């Protein structure tokens, strides 16, 4: 397979070199925003607001922005709320997905195809924003965490991924358990779930990332700041420019400069969990996308 | 099958499999409550909906809401913006990940390939709020991109305030967050192509270019088509959650799309019936698009989604 350079034509060598340079540039461009934000977050606030263009090394050095962020009640409360809502939502969503995928992967059920259609049809047509909002309002879930946790906790796409995996588990395993007198639920949770552990992890990961990063549900349903998720707190600070509420006291020029600095620190603090988990979850993610997109 | 036989079959199926159906019940209930009740709620699109009276007691105005929308000053602007943004998204959403995957596929050094793949994939994990903030910071007059545009073209305000720049900003930022993620799928499809085909082509004297055109591209075509059809279903949503974070009334001329209009009319101005009608229009067009694309794909390439 691997051919020596000497055997390649000059145009091929040129292509390989240009390709390597181009791809390196693409990689650098993809990471440049992160570099900019990390370097800015350690910069001196006055030098930061005077700067124009990309920041590729800290301008001066200070950790005052991070100190302010770590002292901020809003951010920690947002973090806590997000962890609580995400845990609850992912647990419920994964459970429902397991139940659905298991039953719909069994052969010889009369209603199987119709039930699958009932579920997947919602992928291409649904009531949309306003009727859903009215439903949540009628349930009395406005300004309740339930509105963020329960609707959208499962997706037909993930059900398809898990069902694809359950298909590959031989029926004989289930039948022998049935002969031993195990109930369906026992079969599901004692035999099927342990066998499908890795696929269930993929599905739970998809749910976690989606829920952790979402802001829209929380924005339209939650009213009290004490219920806000991390993303909503970020939106207040980063996009509505209320960083001064987190920030320093003192002369107003200083307050404004620190408010600018705080934005960068908040971004870093909020993306650290995802980036720290990234090397571990990447493998699962890739396999999940492949099952979902190529075979689904 | 006669009705009687069918009935017997259903009864037999229930006796044999009722425990399966009981396990499925919570899932069906979830879909019924959170997806099918709102579908029924779409009836409010045909009413002068009043939240206090509810869907059963609000006065019917049939197609009144739709007529208002079709005649409104905003109708064509919303259609134009939605169509332009979705076509741009469709084009760059296919071309850039396919391009990245093909170029990565030519790389023989595994570590280099893995490094670039990881670097381009990371932005996918950034939340919309953070992505939107990064865009705002970067296109501000002091930001890296804003400063560049300032010195080149003398644009001294935040680039998000220029009507003509909104679409390029959406396209470039979507490329940043999505290209690496979607390229992973194409790379998987590329690795699934049988290596013997390449060997055979080489023996027949086909160069790299010929191999690309005759083996690689046909090899990933089914994946491209499946992802393309899946995208058409989401086409008319055009990433409205991101637009809501980025736009401002000054650039509605290019930035306001049907879904953002639904959000504003419904949840900010509280015109539920009207807004539901616009949403229903959007959903029906979306449904027709996905059925149409699926039909075309089935007819011309034998690859289809359903």
Coordinates of C-alpha atoms in Angstrom, one line a residue:
Chain A
X1 CA 0.0 0.0 0.0
X2 CA 2.5 2.6 1.2
X3 CA 4.5 3.7 -1.8
X4 CA 7.9 5.2 -1.6
X5 CA 8.3 8.9 -2.5
X6 CA 10.6 7.9 -5.4
X7 CA 7.9 6.0 -7.2
X8 CA 5.4 8.9 -7.1
X9 CA 5.0 11.4 -9.9
X10 CA 6.1 15.0 -9.3
X11 CA 2.5 16.2 -9.4
X12 CA 1.5 13.7 -6.8
X13 CA 4.3 14.9 -4.5
X14 CA 3.2 18.5 -5.0
X15 CA -0.4 17.5 -4.2
X16 CA 0.6 15.7 -1.0
X17 CA 2.6 18.7 0.2
X18 CA -0.1 21.3 -0.7
X19 CA -2.7 19.1 1.0
X20 CA -0.7 18.8 4.2
X21 CA -0.2 22.6 4.3
X22 CA -3.8 23.3 3.6
X23 CA -5.1 20.8 6.2
X24 CA -2.7 22.2 8.8
X25 CA -4.1 25.7 8.1
X26 CA -7.7 24.4 8.4
X27 CA -6.8 22.8 11.7
X28 CA -5.2 26.0 13.0
X29 CA -8.2 28.1 11.9
X30 CA -10.6 25.7 13.7
X31 CA -8.6 26.1 16.9
X32 CA -7.8 29.8 16.6
X33 CA -10.9 31.0 18.4
X34 CA -10.1 28.9 21.4
X35 CA -6.5 30.2 21.5
X36 CA -7.8 33.8 21.3
X37 CA -10.2 33.3 24.2
X38 CA -7.8 31.4 26.4
X39 CA -5.0 34.1 25.9
X40 CA -7.5 36.9 26.4
X41 CA -8.8 35.4 29.6
X42 CA -5.4 35.8 31.3
X43 CA -4.7 39.3 29.9
X44 CA -4.6 42.5 31.7
X45 CA -8.1 44.1 31.4
X46 CA -6.8 47.5 30.2
X47 CA -4.5 46.0 27.6
X48 CA -7.3 43.7 26.6
X49 CA -9.8 46.4 25.7
X50 CA -7.1 48.4 23.9
X51 CA -6.1 45.4 21.8
X52 CA -7.2 44.9 18.2
X53 CA -7.0 41.6 16.3
X54 CA -6.1 38.1 17.3
X55 CA -4.6 37.5 20.8
X56 CA -2.0 34.7 20.5
X57 CA -0.2 35.3 23.9
X58 CA -1.5 36.9 27.1
X59 CA -1.3 40.7 27.1
X60 CA 0.3 41.0 30.6
X61 CA -0.9 38.5 33.1
X62 CA -3.7 38.4 35.6
X63 CA -6.2 35.9 37.0
X64 CA -8.6 38.6 38.3
X65 CA -11.2 37.6 35.7
X66 CA -11.3 34.0 36.9
X67 CA -11.4 35.2 40.5
X68 CA -14.5 37.2 39.8
X69 CA -16.1 34.3 37.9
X70 CA -15.4 31.8 40.7
X71 CA -17.0 34.3 43.2
X72 CA -20.1 34.6 41.0
X73 CA -23.2 33.1 42.6
X74 CA -25.1 33.2 39.2
X75 CA -22.5 31.0 37.4
X76 CA -22.3 28.4 40.1
X77 CA -26.0 28.2 40.5
X78 CA -26.3 27.9 36.7
X79 CA -23.8 25.1 36.7
X80 CA -25.6 23.3 39.5
X81 CA -29.0 23.7 37.7
X82 CA -27.6 22.4 34.5
X83 CA -26.1 19.4 36.2
X84 CA -29.4 18.6 37.9
X85 CA -31.6 19.1 34.9
X86 CA -29.2 17.2 32.6
X87 CA -28.9 14.2 34.9
X88 CA -32.6 13.9 35.3
X89 CA -33.4 14.4 31.6
X90 CA -30.7 12.0 30.4
X91 CA -31.8 9.3 32.9
X92 CA -35.4 9.6 31.8
X93 CA -34.6 9.9 28.1
X94 CA -32.2 6.9 28.2
X95 CA -34.7 4.8 30.0
X96 CA -37.5 5.5 27.6
X97 CA -35.1 5.0 24.6
X98 CA -34.1 1.6 26.0
X99 CA -37.7 0.5 26.5
X100 CA -38.7 1.6 23.0
X101 CA -35.7 0.3 21.2
X102 CA -36.0 -3.1 22.9
X103 CA -39.6 -3.7 22.1
X104 CA -39.3 -2.4 18.5
X105 CA -36.3 -4.6 17.8
X106 CA -38.3 -7.8 18.6
X107 CA -39.6 -9.9 15.7
X108 CA -43.1 -10.9 15.1
X109 CA -44.9 -8.1 16.9
X110 CA -48.1 -7.2 15.0
X111 CA -48.0 -3.5 15.9
X112 CA -44.2 -3.0 15.6
X113 CA -44.1 -1.2 12.2
X114 CA -47.1 1.0 13.0
X115 CA -45.6 2.0 16.4
X116 CA -42.2 2.8 14.7
X117 CA -44.0 5.0 12.2
X118 CA -45.9 6.7 15.0
X119 CA -42.5 7.6 16.5
X120 CA -40.4 8.4 13.4
X121 CA -43.2 10.5 11.7
X122 CA -42.5 13.1 14.4
X123 CA -39.0 13.5 12.9
X124 CA -40.4 15.0 9.7
X125 CA -43.6 16.7 11.0
X126 CA -44.7 18.0 14.4
X127 CA -46.8 20.7 16.0
X128 CA -43.9 23.1 16.3
X129 CA -43.1 25.9 18.7
X130 CA -46.4 27.5 19.6
X131 CA -48.7 24.5 20.2
X132 CA -45.9 22.9 22.2
X133 CA -45.6 26.0 24.3
X134 CA -49.4 26.1 24.9
X135 CA -49.2 22.4 26.0
X136 CA -46.4 23.2 28.5
X137 CA -48.4 26.2 29.8
X138 CA -51.5 24.1 30.2
X139 CA -49.5 21.5 32.1
X140 CA -48.5 24.3 34.5
X141 CA -44.8 23.9 33.7
X142 CA -44.0 27.5 32.9
X143 CA -41.1 28.5 35.2
X144 CA -40.7 24.8 36.3
X145 CA -37.6 22.7 35.7
X146 CA -39.9 20.0 34.4
X147 CA -40.4 22.0 31.2
X148 CA -36.6 21.7 30.6
X149 CA -36.2 18.1 31.8
X150 CA -39.2 16.1 30.3
X151 CA -40.1 17.4 26.8
X152 CA -37.2 16.7 24.3
X153 CA -35.7 14.1 26.7
X154 CA -35.8 11.5 24.0
X155 CA -35.3 11.5 20.2
X156 CA -36.4 9.1 17.6
X157 CA -32.9 9.3 16.1
X158 CA -31.3 7.8 19.2
X159 CA -34.0 5.2 19.4
X160 CA -33.1 4.0 15.9
X161 CA -29.4 3.8 16.9
X162 CA -30.1 1.6 19.9
X163 CA -32.7 -0.5 18.0
X164 CA -30.0 -1.2 15.4
X165 CA -27.8 -2.6 18.2
X166 CA -30.6 -4.6 19.8
X167 CA -31.2 -6.3 16.4
X168 CA -27.8 -7.8 16.6
X169 CA -28.4 -9.6 19.9
X170 CA -29.5 -13.2 19.0
X171 CA -33.0 -14.2 20.0
X172 CA -31.7 -17.5 21.5
X173 CA -30.4 -15.5 24.5
X174 CA -33.8 -14.1 25.2
X175 CA -35.6 -17.4 24.6
X176 CA -33.4 -19.3 27.1
X177 CA -34.1 -16.7 29.7
X178 CA -37.8 -17.0 29.0
X179 CA -37.6 -20.7 29.6
X180 CA -36.1 -20.0 32.9
X181 CA -39.2 -18.1 33.8
X182 CA -37.7 -14.6 33.7
X183 CA -40.2 -11.8 33.0
X184 CA -39.7 -9.5 30.0
X185 CA -38.4 -6.6 32.2
X186 CA -35.9 -9.0 33.8
X187 CA -34.8 -10.2 30.4
X188 CA -34.4 -6.6 29.3
X189 CA -32.5 -5.3 32.3
X190 CA -30.5 -8.4 33.2
X191 CA -29.5 -9.6 29.7
X192 CA -30.1 -7.0 27.0
X193 CA -29.0 -3.9 28.8
X194 CA -25.7 -5.3 30.0
X195 CA -25.0 -6.6 26.5
X196 CA -25.8 -3.2 24.9
X197 CA -23.9 -1.2 27.5
X198 CA -21.6 0.6 24.9
X199 CA -24.5 1.6 22.6
X200 CA -26.5 2.8 25.6
X201 CA -23.5 4.9 26.6
X202 CA -23.4 6.4 23.1
X203 CA -27.1 7.3 23.3
X204 CA -26.7 8.8 26.8
X205 CA -23.8 10.8 25.6
X206 CA -25.8 12.3 22.7
X207 CA -28.5 13.3 25.2
X208 CA -26.0 14.7 27.6
X209 CA -24.2 16.9 25.1
X210 CA -27.5 18.1 23.6
X211 CA -29.1 18.9 27.0
X212 CA -25.9 20.5 28.4
X213 CA -25.6 22.8 25.4
X214 CA -29.2 23.7 24.9
X215 CA -30.6 27.1 25.8
X216 CA -33.8 27.5 23.9
X217 CA -36.2 25.5 26.1
X218 CA -34.8 27.1 29.2
X219 CA -35.1 30.5 27.7
X220 CA -38.7 30.2 26.7
X221 CA -40.0 28.3 29.8
X222 CA -37.9 29.5 32.8
X223 CA -38.6 32.9 34.3
X224 CA -36.9 33.0 37.7
X225 CA -33.1 33.6 37.6
X226 CA -32.6 31.1 40.4
X227 CA -33.8 28.3 38.0
X228 CA -31.5 29.4 35.1
X229 CA -29.2 26.9 33.4
X230 CA -25.6 27.7 32.7
X231 CA -26.4 28.5 29.1
X232 CA -29.0 31.1 30.1
X233 CA -26.6 32.7 32.6
X234 CA -24.0 32.7 29.8
X235 CA -26.5 34.4 27.5
X236 CA -27.1 37.1 30.1
X237 CA -23.4 37.8 30.6
X238 CA -22.1 37.3 27.1
X239 CA -24.9 38.4 24.7
X240 CA -26.9 40.8 26.8
X241 CA -23.8 42.5 28.3
X242 CA -24.6 42.2 31.9
X243 CA -21.1 41.1 32.9
X244 CA -20.8 44.2 35.2
X245 CA -23.2 42.5 37.6
X246 CA -20.7 39.7 38.1
X247 CA -17.7 42.1 38.0
X248 CA -15.7 44.4 40.1
X249 CA -16.5 47.5 42.0
X250 CA -14.3 50.6 41.8
X251 CA -13.7 53.3 39.1
X252 CA -16.0 52.8 36.2
X253 CA -13.3 52.4 33.6
X254 CA -11.9 49.5 35.6
X255 CA -15.3 48.0 36.0
X256 CA -15.9 48.0 32.3
X257 CA -12.5 46.6 31.4
X258 CA -13.0 43.8 33.9
X259 CA -16.4 43.1 32.6
X260 CA -14.8 42.6 29.2
X261 CA -12.2 40.3 30.7
X262 CA -14.9 38.3 32.5
X263 CA -16.6 37.4 29.3
X264 CA -13.5 35.4 28.1
X265 CA -13.1 33.7 31.5
X266 CA -16.8 32.7 31.5
X267 CA -16.4 31.1 28.1
X268 CA -13.4 29.1 29.2
X269 CA -15.1 28.0 32.5
X270 CA -18.2 26.9 30.7
X271 CA -16.5 24.9 28.0
X272 CA -14.0 23.1 30.2
X273 CA -16.2 20.2 31.2
X274 CA -17.0 19.4 27.5
X275 CA -13.4 19.8 26.4
X276 CA -12.1 17.7 29.3
X277 CA -14.5 14.9 28.6
X278 CA -13.9 15.2 24.8
X279 CA -10.9 12.8 24.5
X280 CA -12.9 10.1 26.4
X281 CA -16.2 10.5 24.6
X282 CA -14.9 11.1 21.1
X283 CA -14.6 7.4 20.3
X284 CA -18.1 6.7 21.4
X285 CA -19.4 9.7 19.5
X286 CA -17.8 8.7 16.3
X287 CA -19.2 5.2 16.4
X288 CA -22.6 6.6 17.3
X289 CA -22.7 8.9 14.4
X290 CA -21.7 6.2 12.1
X291 CA -24.4 3.8 13.2
X292 CA -27.0 6.6 13.1
X293 CA -26.1 8.0 9.7
X294 CA -24.8 5.2 7.6
X295 CA -27.0 2.3 8.8
X296 CA -30.0 4.2 10.2
Chain B
X1 CA -57.0 -11.1 4.8
X2 CA -60.7 -11.2 5.9
X3 CA -61.6 -8.9 8.8
X4 CA -62.3 -12.0 11.0
X5 CA -58.9 -13.5 10.4
X6 CA -57.2 -10.2 11.0
X7 CA -59.1 -9.8 14.3
X8 CA -58.1 -13.2 15.3
X9 CA -54.5 -12.4 14.5
X10 CA -54.5 -9.2 16.5
X11 CA -56.1 -11.0 19.5
X12 CA -53.5 -13.8 19.3
X13 CA -50.7 -11.2 19.0
X14 CA -52.0 -9.4 22.1
X15 CA -52.3 -12.6 24.2
X16 CA -48.8 -13.6 23.2
X17 CA -47.0 -10.2 23.3
X18 CA -49.0 -8.0 25.7
X19 CA -46.0 -7.7 28.0
X20 CA -43.9 -6.2 25.2
X21 CA -46.7 -3.7 24.5
X22 CA -46.9 -2.7 28.2
X23 CA -43.1 -2.0 28.1
X24 CA -43.6 0.1 25.0
X25 CA -46.5 2.0 26.5
X26 CA -44.5 4.8 28.4
X27 CA -42.7 5.6 25.1
X28 CA -45.9 5.8 23.1
X29 CA -47.5 8.0 25.9
X30 CA -44.4 10.3 25.7
X31 CA -44.8 10.7 22.0
X32 CA -48.6 11.1 22.3
X33 CA -48.4 13.8 24.9
X34 CA -45.4 15.8 23.8
X35 CA -45.6 15.4 20.0
X36 CA -49.2 14.4 19.0
X37 CA -51.1 16.7 21.3
X38 CA -49.2 19.7 19.9
X39 CA -50.0 18.4 16.4
X40 CA -53.7 18.5 17.4
X41 CA -53.0 22.0 18.9
X42 CA -52.2 23.1 15.4
X43 CA -56.0 23.6 15.0
X44 CA -55.3 27.0 16.7
X45 CA -53.8 28.1 13.4
X46 CA -57.4 28.2 12.1
X47 CA -58.7 30.2 15.0
X48 CA -58.5 33.6 16.5
X49 CA -56.9 31.8 19.4
X50 CA -57.4 33.0 22.9
X51 CA -55.4 31.2 25.6
X52 CA -58.1 31.8 28.2
X53 CA -60.8 30.2 26.1
X54 CA -58.6 27.4 24.9
X55 CA -58.6 25.6 21.6
X56 CA -62.2 24.3 21.9
X57 CA -63.8 27.7 22.6
X58 CA -61.8 30.1 20.5
X59 CA -63.6 31.5 17.4
X60 CA -62.9 29.9 14.1
X61 CA -61.5 32.1 11.3
X62 CA -60.5 29.2 9.0
X63 CA -57.8 30.4 6.7
X64 CA -57.8 34.0 8.1
X65 CA -54.4 33.7 9.7
X66 CA -52.9 32.3 6.6
X67 CA -54.4 35.0 4.4
X68 CA -53.0 37.6 6.8
X69 CA -49.5 36.1 6.5
X70 CA -49.6 35.7 2.7
X71 CA -50.6 39.3 2.3
X72 CA -48.2 40.7 4.9
X73 CA -45.3 42.9 4.0
X74 CA -43.0 40.4 5.5
X75 CA -44.1 37.3 3.6
X76 CA -41.7 37.5 0.6
X77 CA -38.8 38.8 2.8
X78 CA -39.2 35.8 5.1
X79 CA -39.5 33.3 2.2
X80 CA -36.4 34.8 0.5
X81 CA -34.3 34.8 3.6
X82 CA -35.3 31.3 4.6
X83 CA -34.7 29.9 1.1
X84 CA -31.4 31.7 0.6
X85 CA -30.0 30.7 4.0
X86 CA -31.2 27.1 3.7
X87 CA -29.7 26.7 0.2
X88 CA -26.4 28.2 1.3
X89 CA -26.5 25.8 4.3
X90 CA -27.3 22.9 2.1
X91 CA -24.5 23.7 -0.4
X92 CA -21.7 24.4 2.1
X93 CA -23.1 21.8 4.5
X94 CA -22.4 19.1 1.9
X95 CA -19.4 20.5 0.0
X96 CA -17.1 21.5 2.9
X97 CA -17.4 18.2 4.9
X98 CA -17.1 16.1 1.7
X99 CA -14.1 18.2 0.7
X100 CA -12.4 17.8 4.1
X101 CA -13.1 14.1 4.2
X102 CA -11.6 13.6 0.7
X103 CA -8.5 15.6 1.6
X104 CA -8.1 13.8 4.9
X105 CA -8.5 10.5 3.1
X106 CA -5.5 11.2 0.9
X107 CA -3.3 11.6 4.0
X108 CA -1.2 8.6 4.7
X109 CA 0.3 9.6 8.1
X110 CA -2.2 8.4 10.7
X111 CA -1.2 10.8 13.4
X112 CA -1.4 13.8 11.2
X113 CA -4.8 12.7 10.0
X114 CA -6.1 12.1 13.5
X115 CA -4.8 15.5 14.7
X116 CA -6.5 17.4 12.0
X117 CA -9.7 15.4 12.4
X118 CA -9.7 16.1 16.2
X119 CA -9.0 19.8 15.7
X120 CA -11.8 20.3 13.2
X121 CA -14.2 18.2 15.3
X122 CA -13.8 20.1 18.6
X123 CA -15.9 23.2 17.7
X124 CA -19.0 20.9 17.4
X125 CA -19.0 20.5 21.2
X126 CA -19.4 24.3 21.7
X127 CA -22.9 25.3 22.8
X128 CA -24.9 27.7 20.6
X129 CA -24.6 30.5 23.2
X130 CA -20.8 30.2 23.4
X131 CA -20.6 30.0 19.6
X132 CA -22.7 33.1 19.1
X133 CA -20.6 34.9 21.7
X134 CA -17.4 33.9 19.9
X135 CA -18.9 35.2 16.7
X136 CA -19.8 38.5 18.3
X137 CA -16.4 38.9 19.8
X138 CA -14.6 38.0 16.6
X139 CA -16.6 40.4 14.3
X140 CA -16.5 43.3 16.8
X141 CA -14.4 46.2 15.5
X142 CA -11.6 45.1 18.0
X143 CA -12.0 41.4 17.2
X144 CA -9.7 39.5 14.8
X145 CA -12.1 39.4 11.9
X146 CA -13.7 42.8 12.6
X147 CA -10.2 44.5 12.8
X148 CA -9.3 42.9 9.5
X149 CA -12.4 44.2 7.8
X150 CA -11.9 47.5 9.4
X151 CA -8.5 48.0 7.9
X152 CA -9.4 46.5 4.5
X153 CA -12.8 47.9 3.9
X154 CA -13.2 50.6 6.5
X155 CA -16.1 48.9 8.2
X156 CA -15.9 50.4 11.7
X157 CA -19.0 48.9 13.4
X158 CA -19.7 45.3 14.6
X159 CA -20.0 43.3 11.4
X160 CA -23.3 41.8 12.7
X161 CA -24.9 45.2 12.1
X162 CA -24.3 45.1 8.3
X163 CA -27.2 43.7 6.3
X164 CA -25.0 42.3 3.6
X165 CA -22.7 40.4 6.0
X166 CA -25.2 38.3 7.9
X167 CA -25.4 35.5 5.5
X168 CA -21.6 35.1 5.1
X169 CA -21.3 35.2 8.9
X170 CA -23.8 32.4 9.2
X171 CA -22.2 30.3 6.5
X172 CA -18.6 30.6 7.9
X173 CA -19.6 30.0 11.5
X174 CA -21.7 27.0 10.5
X175 CA -18.7 25.6 8.6
X176 CA -16.6 26.2 11.7
X177 CA -18.9 24.2 14.0
X178 CA -20.2 21.5 11.7
X179 CA -17.6 20.6 9.1
X180 CA -15.4 18.4 11.2
X181 CA -18.4 16.6 12.7
X182 CA -20.1 15.7 9.4
X183 CA -16.7 14.9 7.8
X184 CA -16.5 12.0 10.4
X185 CA -19.5 10.4 8.7
X186 CA -18.0 10.7 5.2
X187 CA -14.7 9.3 6.5
X188 CA -16.5 6.3 7.8
X189 CA -18.2 5.8 4.4
X190 CA -14.8 6.2 2.7
X191 CA -13.2 3.6 4.9
X192 CA -16.0 1.2 3.9
X193 CA -15.0 1.3 0.2
X194 CA -13.5 -2.0 -0.8
X195 CA -9.7 -1.7 -1.2
X196 CA -9.6 -4.3 -4.0
X197 CA -11.4 -1.8 -6.2
X198 CA -8.4 0.5 -5.9
X199 CA -6.0 -2.3 -6.5
X200 CA -7.9 -3.3 -9.6
X201 CA -8.0 0.2 -10.9
X202 CA -4.3 0.7 -10.4
X203 CA -3.5 -2.5 -12.3
X204 CA -5.6 -1.1 -15.1
X205 CA -3.5 2.0 -15.0
X206 CA -6.0 4.5 -13.5
X207 CA -4.3 7.4 -11.7
X208 CA -5.3 9.0 -8.5
X209 CA -7.7 11.4 -10.2
X210 CA -9.5 8.6 -12.1
X211 CA -9.7 6.5 -8.9
X212 CA -11.3 9.5 -7.2
X213 CA -13.9 10.0 -9.9
X214 CA -14.8 6.4 -10.6
X215 CA -14.4 4.7 -7.2
X216 CA -14.3 7.2 -4.3
X217 CA -17.1 9.5 -5.3
X218 CA -19.6 6.8 -6.3
X219 CA -18.6 5.0 -3.1
X220 CA -19.7 7.8 -0.8
X221 CA -22.6 9.0 -3.0
X222 CA -25.3 7.0 -1.0
X223 CA -24.1 8.5 2.3
X224 CA -24.2 12.0 0.7
X225 CA -27.7 11.4 -0.5
X226 CA -29.0 10.1 2.8
X227 CA -27.5 13.0 4.7
X228 CA -28.9 15.4 2.1
X229 CA -32.4 14.0 2.5
X230 CA -32.1 14.2 6.2
X231 CA -31.1 17.8 5.9
X232 CA -34.0 18.8 3.7
X233 CA -36.3 17.8 6.6
X234 CA -34.6 20.4 8.8
X235 CA -34.1 22.8 5.9
X236 CA -36.6 25.4 6.8
X237 CA -35.5 25.6 10.4
X238 CA -32.2 27.1 9.2
X239 CA -30.6 27.1 12.6
X240 CA -33.1 29.7 14.0
X241 CA -31.9 29.1 17.6
X242 CA -28.6 30.5 16.5
X243 CA -30.1 33.4 14.5
X244 CA -32.1 34.5 17.5
X245 CA -28.9 34.9 19.4
X246 CA -27.2 36.9 16.6
X247 CA -29.7 39.1 14.8
X248 CA -31.1 42.5 15.7
X249 CA -33.9 44.5 14.1
X250 CA -31.4 46.5 12.0
X251 CA -30.6 43.4 9.9
X252 CA -34.0 41.7 9.8
X253 CA -33.9 42.5 6.1
X254 CA -31.5 39.5 5.6
X255 CA -31.6 37.7 9.0
X256 CA -35.3 37.3 9.8
X257 CA -36.5 33.8 8.7
X258 CA -39.9 32.1 9.1
X259 CA -38.9 30.3 12.3
X260 CA -37.6 33.4 14.0
X261 CA -40.7 35.3 12.9
X262 CA -42.9 32.5 14.5
X263 CA -40.9 32.8 17.7
X264 CA -41.3 36.6 17.8
X265 CA -44.9 36.8 16.9
X266 CA -45.9 33.9 19.1
X267 CA -43.8 34.1 22.3
X268 CA -43.0 37.8 22.4
X269 CA -46.0 39.5 20.8
X270 CA -48.3 36.6 22.0
X271 CA -50.2 36.2 18.7
X272 CA -50.6 32.5 19.2
X273 CA -53.1 31.6 16.4
X274 CA -51.3 33.7 13.8
X275 CA -47.9 32.4 14.8
X276 CA -49.1 28.8 14.8
X277 CA -50.4 29.3 11.3
X278 CA -47.0 30.6 10.0
X279 CA -45.4 27.6 11.8
X280 CA -47.8 25.2 10.2
X281 CA -47.1 26.7 6.8
X282 CA -43.4 26.2 7.4
X283 CA -43.9 22.6 8.6
X284 CA -46.0 21.6 5.7
X285 CA -43.6 23.0 3.1
X286 CA -40.8 21.2 5.0
X287 CA -42.7 17.9 4.9
X288 CA -43.4 18.3 1.1
X289 CA -39.7 19.0 0.6
X290 CA -38.5 15.9 2.3
X291 CA -41.1 13.7 0.6
X292 CA -40.1 15.3 -2.8
X293 CA -36.3 14.8 -2.3
X294 CA -36.9 11.3 -1.1
X295 CA -38.9 10.6 -4.3
X296 CA -36.3 12.1 -6.5
X297 CA -33.5 10.1 -4.8
X298 CA -35.5 6.9 -5.1
X299 CA -36.2 7.6 -8.8
X300 CA -32.7 8.5 -9.9
X301 CA -30.2 6.8 -7.6
X302 CA -32.0 4.0 -5.7
X303 CA -30.8 5.4 -2.4
X304 CA -33.6 6.6 -0.2
X305 CA -34.4 7.3 3.4
X306 CA -37.8 5.7 3.6

